[in-house]
XYZ file of C-alpha atoms in Angstrom:
577
model
C -6.160 -58.083 220.779
C -6.424 -61.834 220.941
C -3.629 -64.206 220.001
C -4.518 -66.142 216.887
C -3.326 -69.562 215.711
C -3.475 -70.526 212.057
C -3.309 -73.629 209.962
C -2.662 -73.228 206.240
C -3.237 -75.933 203.711
C -1.840 -74.498 200.498
C -3.769 -75.996 197.609
C -4.777 -74.245 194.450
C -7.812 -74.135 192.213
C -7.245 -74.846 188.533
C -8.396 -72.438 185.855
C -9.278 -73.161 182.224
C -7.039 -71.757 179.513
C -9.377 -71.203 176.623
C -12.918 -71.878 177.815
C -15.738 -70.212 175.894
C -13.542 -69.106 173.000
C -15.198 -69.491 169.617
C -11.946 -68.676 167.823
C -9.494 -71.540 167.361
C -7.175 -71.442 170.366
C -3.421 -71.473 169.925
C -2.019 -74.877 170.748
C 0.752 -75.363 173.290
C 0.754 -78.972 172.107
C 4.203 -80.415 172.542
C 3.240 -83.797 174.015
C 4.353 -85.587 170.874
C 6.560 -83.201 168.884
C 9.865 -84.957 169.583
C 8.422 -88.451 169.520
C 8.373 -90.668 166.472
C 4.927 -92.289 166.298
C 3.567 -95.295 164.465
C 0.436 -93.374 163.486
C 0.022 -89.651 162.775
C -2.216 -87.599 165.054
C -5.068 -85.322 163.975
C -4.428 -82.052 162.152
C -4.189 -79.006 164.400
C -7.035 -76.486 164.108
C -8.894 -78.916 161.800
C -6.394 -77.926 159.128
C -7.070 -74.187 159.220
C -6.425 -72.706 155.785
C -5.244 -75.962 154.233
C -7.497 -77.607 151.643
C -8.151 -81.273 152.423
C -5.824 -81.410 155.485
C -6.684 -85.004 156.470
C -6.582 -86.213 152.835
C -10.198 -87.348 153.031
C -10.483 -86.464 149.340
C -7.335 -88.236 148.227
C -4.658 -85.601 147.489
C -6.956 -82.817 146.369
C -5.325 -79.422 146.964
C -1.732 -80.654 146.575
C 0.268 -79.976 143.419
C 3.733 -80.903 142.221
C 6.519 -78.423 142.833
C 9.805 -78.775 140.957
C 10.941 -81.711 138.832
C 9.609 -84.609 140.919
C 6.214 -86.237 141.135
C 3.593 -86.931 143.789
C 1.282 -89.832 144.481
C -1.357 -90.839 147.012
C -0.878 -93.726 149.425
C -3.652 -95.321 151.486
C -2.745 -97.655 154.318
C -4.962 -100.484 155.544
C -5.472 -98.722 158.864
C -7.065 -95.838 156.946
C -4.213 -93.338 156.873
C -3.930 -91.402 153.618
C -0.864 -89.351 152.790
C 0.901 -87.740 149.875
C 4.343 -88.781 148.710
C 6.885 -86.671 146.849
C 9.135 -88.971 144.828
C 11.513 -89.008 141.857
C 13.149 -85.938 143.378
C 16.305 -84.370 141.911
C 16.473 -81.104 143.885
C 16.038 -80.328 147.568
C 12.827 -78.345 147.015
C 11.133 -80.961 144.828
C 7.952 -81.758 146.770
C 4.222 -81.246 146.878
C 2.851 -77.784 147.496
C -0.279 -75.802 148.234
C -0.794 -72.094 147.641
C -2.129 -69.876 150.425
C -2.897 -66.181 150.718
C -0.793 -64.471 153.370
C -1.714 -61.134 154.940
C 0.881 -58.702 156.219
C 1.061 -58.568 160.023
C -0.804 -61.863 160.534
C 0.609 -64.758 162.573
C 0.657 -68.229 160.996
C 1.049 -71.538 162.810
C 1.983 -74.486 160.564
C 2.191 -78.187 161.349
C 2.332 -81.477 159.441
C 3.002 -85.125 160.249
C 5.948 -86.256 158.138
C 8.408 -89.072 157.493
C 10.904 -90.041 154.799
C 11.472 -93.300 152.975
C 15.022 -93.990 154.153
C 17.240 -93.152 157.093
C 16.753 -89.813 158.822
C 16.871 -86.331 157.379
C 16.025 -82.777 158.358
C 12.840 -81.537 156.704
C 12.241 -77.801 156.463
C 8.887 -76.091 156.007
C 9.413 -73.319 153.451
C 7.124 -70.547 152.240
C 7.978 -69.554 148.647
C 6.763 -66.083 147.676
C 5.570 -65.052 144.226
C 8.886 -63.293 143.574
C 10.849 -66.457 144.365
C 11.954 -65.665 147.911
C 12.242 -68.709 150.189
C 11.213 -68.191 153.839
C 12.117 -71.083 156.158
C 9.600 -71.469 158.963
C 10.624 -74.557 160.909
C 12.472 -77.891 160.840
C 12.150 -81.441 162.121
C 14.309 -84.540 161.990
C 12.142 -86.963 159.977
C 12.776 -90.701 160.010
C 11.907 -93.792 158.050
C 9.128 -95.921 159.566
C 7.481 -93.455 161.923
C 5.706 -90.100 161.923
C 7.248 -86.917 163.324
C 5.470 -83.616 163.894
C 6.912 -80.681 161.973
C 5.902 -77.441 163.679
C 6.656 -74.078 162.151
C 5.603 -70.452 162.366
C 5.643 -67.240 160.390
C 4.732 -63.595 160.941
C 4.007 -62.305 157.440
C 5.769 -59.107 156.401
C 3.954 -58.929 153.064
C 0.538 -59.593 151.534
C 0.330 -62.062 148.668
C 0.298 -65.673 147.590
C 2.881 -68.143 148.865
C 3.493 -71.826 148.284
C 4.129 -74.149 151.224
C 6.919 -76.617 150.442
C 8.880 -79.292 152.310
C 12.612 -79.211 151.670
C 15.114 -82.077 152.059
C 18.709 -82.275 150.873
C 18.504 -86.043 150.473
C 16.884 -86.257 147.046
C 16.990 -90.057 147.086
C 14.424 -90.101 149.887
C 10.717 -89.751 149.352
C 8.907 -87.175 151.503
C 5.637 -88.341 153.057
C 3.175 -85.989 154.730
C -0.351 -85.960 156.130
C -2.583 -84.088 158.588
C -1.305 -80.705 157.373
C -2.443 -77.461 159.020
C -1.991 -73.728 158.640
C -3.920 -71.522 161.051
C -3.909 -67.723 161.013
C -4.182 -65.312 163.955
C -4.370 -61.558 164.289
C -2.004 -59.784 166.659
C -4.950 -59.185 168.963
C -5.839 -62.885 169.048
C -2.224 -63.837 169.667
C -1.975 -61.362 172.549
C -5.257 -62.630 173.993
C -3.960 -66.183 173.978
C -0.755 -65.059 175.691
C -2.773 -63.442 178.467
C -4.887 -66.539 178.945
C -1.783 -68.673 179.126
C -0.205 -66.318 181.693
C -3.309 -66.597 183.848
C -3.020 -70.379 183.706
C 0.719 -71.045 184.034
C 1.971 -68.020 186.025
C -0.953 -67.486 188.423
C -3.130 -69.508 190.786
C -6.536 -68.824 192.251
C -6.238 -69.102 196.011
C -9.358 -69.449 198.130
C -9.082 -68.401 201.768
C -11.431 -70.025 204.292
C -11.683 -68.332 207.668
C -13.349 -70.044 210.621
C -13.628 -69.728 214.358
C -12.239 -72.435 216.612
C -15.631 -74.195 216.522
C -15.424 -74.335 212.677
C -18.126 -71.698 212.177
C -17.503 -69.333 209.288
C -15.964 -65.920 209.965
C -17.850 -63.443 207.797
C -16.607 -59.919 207.047
C -12.928 -60.496 207.776
C -10.411 -58.512 205.697
C -7.644 -60.483 204.025
C -4.710 -58.277 202.974
C -2.241 -59.913 200.582
C 1.126 -58.355 199.722
C 3.573 -59.934 197.296
C 7.183 -59.606 198.450
C 8.942 -61.691 195.767
C 8.092 -62.937 192.287
C 8.101 -66.665 191.722
C 9.216 -66.349 188.083
C 12.939 -65.708 187.493
C 13.113 -62.538 185.414
C 16.473 -60.853 185.490
C 19.172 -58.861 183.787
C 22.833 -59.190 182.864
C 25.400 -57.629 185.191
C 28.969 -56.488 184.597
C 31.925 -55.354 186.687
C 30.825 -51.685 186.746
C 28.360 -52.587 189.469
C 31.261 -52.851 191.929
C 32.137 -49.141 191.630
C 28.791 -47.464 190.927
C 26.270 -46.952 193.721
C 23.738 -45.739 191.179
C 24.150 -48.978 189.185
C 23.816 -51.026 192.362
C 20.624 -49.261 193.397
C 19.171 -49.441 189.893
C 19.772 -53.176 189.639
C 18.845 -54.274 193.170
C 15.557 -52.339 193.082
C 14.389 -54.292 190.013
C 16.012 -57.687 189.609
C 16.683 -60.768 191.721
C 18.271 -62.861 188.976
C 21.379 -62.236 186.898
C 24.105 -63.558 184.624
C 27.559 -61.983 184.586
C 28.178 -60.906 181.001
C 31.961 -61.598 180.891
C 33.439 -61.820 184.351
C 33.326 -65.629 184.754
C 34.508 -66.404 181.214
C 37.856 -68.106 180.797
C 39.469 -65.177 178.967
C 38.571 -62.986 181.981
C 39.742 -65.259 184.807
C 42.985 -66.663 183.273
C 44.390 -64.195 180.765
C 47.815 -65.775 181.134
C 48.233 -69.507 181.549
C 48.536 -70.488 185.183
C 47.592 -67.013 186.509
C 43.969 -67.334 187.657
C 42.267 -64.237 189.004
C 38.717 -64.440 190.371
C 38.828 -61.114 192.234
C 36.129 -59.386 190.172
C 33.884 -62.442 189.876
C 34.146 -63.069 193.626
C 33.205 -59.483 194.412
C 30.205 -59.640 192.098
C 29.072 -62.905 193.671
C 29.294 -61.272 197.103
C 27.257 -58.279 195.939
C 24.584 -60.564 194.530
C 24.409 -62.584 197.750
C 24.096 -59.442 199.876
C 21.146 -58.314 197.772
C 19.356 -61.667 197.428
C 20.198 -61.982 193.712
C 20.506 -65.472 192.213
C 23.238 -66.069 189.618
C 23.456 -68.143 186.430
C 27.065 -69.191 185.861
C 28.237 -68.059 182.407
C 30.197 -69.832 181.091
C 32.520 -72.765 181.814
C 33.662 -73.515 178.259
C 32.988 -71.536 175.069
C 33.250 -73.610 171.892
C 33.886 -70.645 169.588
C 37.555 -70.724 168.460
C 37.980 -66.958 168.501
C 36.676 -66.665 172.070
C 39.420 -68.775 173.650
C 42.132 -67.165 175.768
C 45.025 -66.469 173.397
C 47.298 -68.988 175.023
C 44.697 -71.763 174.664
C 44.611 -71.536 170.866
C 48.195 -72.781 170.440
C 48.098 -75.728 172.865
C 48.694 -79.270 171.717
C 45.905 -81.817 172.030
C 47.343 -83.175 175.281
C 47.933 -79.696 176.692
C 44.438 -78.542 175.702
C 42.750 -81.447 177.459
C 44.761 -80.785 180.611
C 43.987 -77.052 180.487
C 40.260 -77.628 179.878
C 39.987 -80.063 182.786
C 41.793 -77.611 185.038
C 39.440 -74.816 183.931
C 36.332 -76.862 184.680
C 37.656 -78.002 188.035
C 38.739 -74.512 189.075
C 35.637 -72.524 188.130
C 32.965 -75.073 188.965
C 34.360 -76.107 192.338
C 34.966 -72.472 193.322
C 31.265 -71.558 193.003
C 29.692 -74.979 193.580
C 26.407 -74.695 195.468
C 26.270 -70.920 195.076
C 24.666 -70.632 191.635
C 21.335 -71.718 190.146
C 22.739 -72.785 186.762
C 25.885 -73.340 184.717
C 26.231 -72.670 181.001
C 28.621 -75.594 180.599
C 29.089 -75.439 176.826
C 28.416 -72.111 175.154
C 27.363 -72.179 171.483
C 28.103 -75.891 171.123
C 25.915 -76.213 167.984
C 27.552 -73.439 165.964
C 31.122 -74.289 166.917
C 33.225 -77.367 167.661
C 36.666 -76.149 168.780
C 36.966 -78.785 171.512
C 35.291 -81.608 169.596
C 37.652 -81.029 166.650
C 40.722 -81.189 168.855
C 39.693 -83.609 171.639
C 37.126 -85.843 169.960
C 33.389 -85.839 169.332
C 32.529 -86.619 172.991
C 34.444 -83.650 174.415
C 31.345 -81.649 175.362
C 29.602 -84.679 176.879
C 32.717 -85.332 179.000
C 32.739 -81.680 180.139
C 29.112 -81.960 181.266
C 29.885 -85.063 183.291
C 32.846 -83.442 185.006
C 30.943 -80.241 185.850
C 28.014 -82.253 187.189
C 30.329 -84.281 189.421
C 31.753 -81.078 190.885
C 28.375 -79.355 191.376
C 25.687 -82.084 191.298
C 22.782 -79.978 192.539
C 23.036 -77.244 189.918
C 21.337 -77.408 186.512
C 23.767 -77.741 183.594
C 22.769 -75.805 180.458
C 23.607 -75.968 176.790
C 23.485 -72.314 175.671
C 22.905 -71.370 172.028
C 21.898 -68.490 169.747
C 19.538 -68.336 166.740
C 17.397 -71.227 167.949
C 14.337 -69.063 168.574
C 15.250 -65.861 166.786
C 16.224 -66.946 163.258
C 14.394 -69.684 161.347
C 17.059 -69.778 158.646
C 19.875 -70.963 160.895
C 20.829 -74.475 159.785
C 22.981 -75.317 162.794
C 21.000 -74.281 165.844
C 17.443 -75.260 164.956
C 15.317 -77.241 167.402
C 15.996 -80.568 165.655
C 19.778 -80.180 166.013
C 19.392 -78.904 169.575
C 17.439 -82.043 170.475
C 20.072 -84.217 168.796
C 22.878 -82.588 170.815
C 20.972 -83.038 174.068
C 20.517 -86.731 173.269
C 24.244 -87.067 172.609
C 25.066 -85.516 175.985
C 22.532 -87.547 177.946
C 23.446 -90.868 176.284
C 27.135 -90.503 177.118
C 28.111 -93.002 179.870
C 27.762 -91.426 183.305
C 25.470 -88.583 182.185
C 22.155 -90.289 182.831
C 21.460 -88.411 186.058
C 22.616 -84.943 185.004
C 20.098 -82.154 185.604
C 20.234 -80.639 182.126
C 18.695 -77.380 180.931
C 17.993 -75.714 177.579
C 19.466 -72.221 177.208
C 18.204 -70.044 174.352
C 20.074 -66.773 174.015
C 17.581 -64.715 171.993
C 19.543 -62.000 170.170
C 16.802 -60.547 167.981
C 16.689 -57.991 165.179
C 14.644 -54.855 165.819
C 12.281 -55.453 162.912
C 9.198 -57.644 163.415
C 10.379 -60.632 165.473
C 9.036 -63.940 164.209
C 7.030 -64.723 167.325
C 5.147 -67.529 165.583
C 8.434 -69.308 164.830
C 9.599 -68.657 168.375
C 6.394 -70.309 169.637
C 6.805 -73.385 167.445
C 10.422 -73.848 168.567
C 9.516 -73.521 172.225
C 6.783 -76.111 171.672
C 9.253 -78.558 170.153
C 11.950 -78.085 172.774
C 9.346 -78.015 175.529
C 8.334 -81.564 174.644
C 11.773 -82.759 175.782
C 10.724 -82.033 179.371
C 13.831 -80.060 180.400
C 13.660 -76.536 181.851
C 14.006 -73.822 179.205
C 15.540 -70.435 179.997
C 15.808 -67.449 177.661
C 19.319 -66.551 178.695
C 20.516 -63.431 176.831
C 17.473 -61.563 175.488
C 18.550 -58.503 173.534
C 17.284 -56.539 170.511
C 19.652 -54.714 168.171
C 19.430 -51.017 167.416
C 16.481 -49.855 165.367
C 13.374 -47.681 165.630
C 11.142 -50.576 166.787
C 13.436 -52.242 169.317
C 11.379 -51.436 172.437
C 8.223 -52.729 170.755
C 10.068 -55.857 169.619
C 11.442 -56.362 173.126
C 7.943 -56.335 174.617
C 6.668 -58.877 172.082
C 9.605 -61.208 172.764
C 9.306 -60.984 176.539
C 5.539 -61.536 176.467
C 5.947 -64.595 174.255
C 8.613 -66.082 176.509
C 6.756 -65.351 179.743
C 3.496 -66.808 178.443
C 4.977 -70.109 177.248
C 4.558 -72.938 179.773
C 7.951 -74.499 179.001
C 9.920 -71.315 179.798
C 11.116 -71.327 183.407
C 13.186 -68.124 183.466
C 14.284 -65.102 181.423
C 17.516 -63.098 181.586
C 18.065 -60.008 179.445
C 21.623 -59.165 178.371
C 21.371 -55.452 178.951
C 21.550 -52.797 181.626
C 22.226 -49.072 182.045
C 24.163 -47.151 179.397
C 26.541 -45.843 182.074
C 27.680 -49.446 182.654
C 28.550 -49.892 178.974
C 25.347 -51.421 177.630
C 25.071 -49.643 174.268
C 22.885 -51.876 172.088
C 19.683 -51.952 174.122
C 20.230 -49.935 177.308
C 17.405 -49.883 179.834
C 18.600 -46.596 181.378
C 20.596 -43.649 180.048
C 23.763 -42.161 181.504
C 21.714 -40.502 184.253
C 19.916 -43.804 185.049
C 16.674 -42.523 183.638
C 14.585 -45.029 181.720
C 14.983 -45.486 177.986
C 11.914 -46.679 176.021
C 13.208 -50.246 176.509
C 13.493 -49.574 180.227
C 9.896 -48.354 180.287
C 8.838 -51.659 178.696
C 10.698 -53.670 181.320
C 9.343 -51.666 184.256
C 5.830 -51.935 182.845
C 6.093 -55.716 182.582
C 7.670 -56.041 186.030
C 4.664 -54.198 187.434
C 2.158 -56.091 185.279
C 3.542 -59.495 186.263
C 3.161 -59.094 190.002
C 0.129 -59.090 192.265
C 1.154 -56.104 194.359
C -1.095 -55.560 197.384
C -4.650 -56.931 197.343
C -7.532 -56.891 199.798
C -10.528 -59.214 199.897
C -13.401 -59.686 202.362
C -14.808 -63.031 203.448
C -18.424 -63.839 202.577
C -21.054 -65.454 204.791
C -19.363 -68.823 204.315
C -16.019 -67.410 205.494
C -14.559 -67.514 201.969
C -12.592 -65.010 199.926
C -10.663 -65.580 196.739
C -7.723 -64.005 194.932
C -5.859 -64.750 191.712
C -2.170 -64.498 192.555
C 1.036 -64.641 190.556
C 3.476 -67.277 191.721
C 5.695 -65.931 194.467
C 6.102 -65.173 198.174
C 3.431 -63.254 200.067
C 2.726 -61.753 203.449
C -0.937 -62.229 204.381
C -2.746 -60.370 207.141
C -6.226 -61.353 208.346
C -8.212 -58.843 210.403
C -11.738 -59.071 211.815
C -13.129 -55.854 213.233
C -15.824 -57.494 215.399
C -13.626 -60.024 217.208
C -10.481 -57.875 216.975
C -8.691 -60.940 215.616
C -5.440 -60.133 213.801
C -2.996 -62.561 212.274
C -0.139 -62.439 209.798
C 1.512 -65.334 208.044
C 3.650 -66.135 205.004
C 2.233 -67.760 201.899
C 4.140 -69.294 198.991
C 2.198 -69.678 195.743
C 3.754 -72.051 193.203
C 2.672 -74.065 190.180
C 3.210 -77.297 192.112
C 0.615 -76.619 194.778
C -2.351 -79.013 194.604
C -6.001 -78.062 194.325
C -7.808 -76.733 197.402
C -7.860 -73.737 199.743
C -6.017 -71.955 202.523
C -7.724 -72.585 205.854
C -7.179 -69.987 208.565
C -8.592 -70.941 211.953
C -9.203 -68.200 214.514
C -8.741 -69.484 218.053
C -10.418 -67.365 220.679
């Protein structure tokens, strides 16, 4: 057997996302969603179901809703838009009726602004029986156009009116380039698959030649994936330290984790001044021994009821001293060992530290944590941002506002910041269309997004809901990792266990194992053609590649890393006789 030398130039071939599709493709268009533009952009999907989306026929299709009035405005540059004015109630606006079909997915967008200041605008679907369904929000401003993106999965069939809601009744609401596009579940799933093929995989072309550059035809290229390139993991708790079955179950499936409680302040310092990291240290060691990466959860939790008991009664001066000590202790202890920190947990819903220490408390905490562990991404971690469109505190507009506040604080300019979205869903039909619109908006910020605590509450459809949520997250280009907050029932995970007390799969566990298998390349074999080429579409990750040629008895093995950052080209393997 001859010794073989190899030279690998790892460059990837691009693939089209929606080529040849006669159906309107779903838009992962977040290039402008958080920008305020002088001129509105075109309507998505050519307006879809909306009558007169570009207002080419004045304001045909729009009617008055409520006690206000509407008028048409035409600007000299040619922009036409409708204005809701003389408003006395938050829902006073223009409207258009549309027919919704149960089980269909709806993607809504509109370019909007208001006549004074800045104000949150909400897209609302009003049903014939008076029910108001919020579908998305944006922070609109005076003097520029913002893109309001929203989504809805209809749970009924019937007429609905599309309204824009604003609490500030003094302000006029302006809108143009309005769109509502409908998709079947099958179309939505097809678009997810096409996106996965684009953002999670790469086509790799192998080129095999002899030393004299002549093509090596008929060589077998065996490709085996040994590690996924997409972080997909599971929560872990202290029971893993005493259960071999739990250890084996976890390590055989997951290489990414978040400790559910063991790093939290109420776990590591139950009594003031008595820190105990014994359990957290042991879990970190287990993870290291098994090649499992850890997200640090969490440094500070802003919820008043989740503070250690002794923290709740501290004076302002004592609280600041205790918080600084907590940040210094935890962050420096595990600095350089974790892939992320949830610095402030649920900082949009709660303000325990801001109320007591001042409005810049969280921004100061981020700066301090970054100084102690500068190479680790610092996350804001929040619930209801993707799972519940009706939440007024944690919507995408408020999330963006909080991120801006953190980044604009002196000394925070260079922080590596991340967006953490918990994802605690109900077991009924998850609003995947709203989830998509929110990910689009937050994705435009340009920071890495992780789904940090995916879980579905008890109900007959929870395993089906779990699959829909995971597929939506995995297919979205802005999502860089997913952690589920679950595990085996024996370890105390009761809401959505993946395994029962005997570590046998539950229906939710079957879903996870199916997706783990679906989202990996496994072992592939290809044969080079007369030009010495063979091609394979591979998920991002680490591979062992073996090249064998039966005629020359050439045999070579090498490692290959496939990532989204690899440039266009091919892998050249040269066989030296």
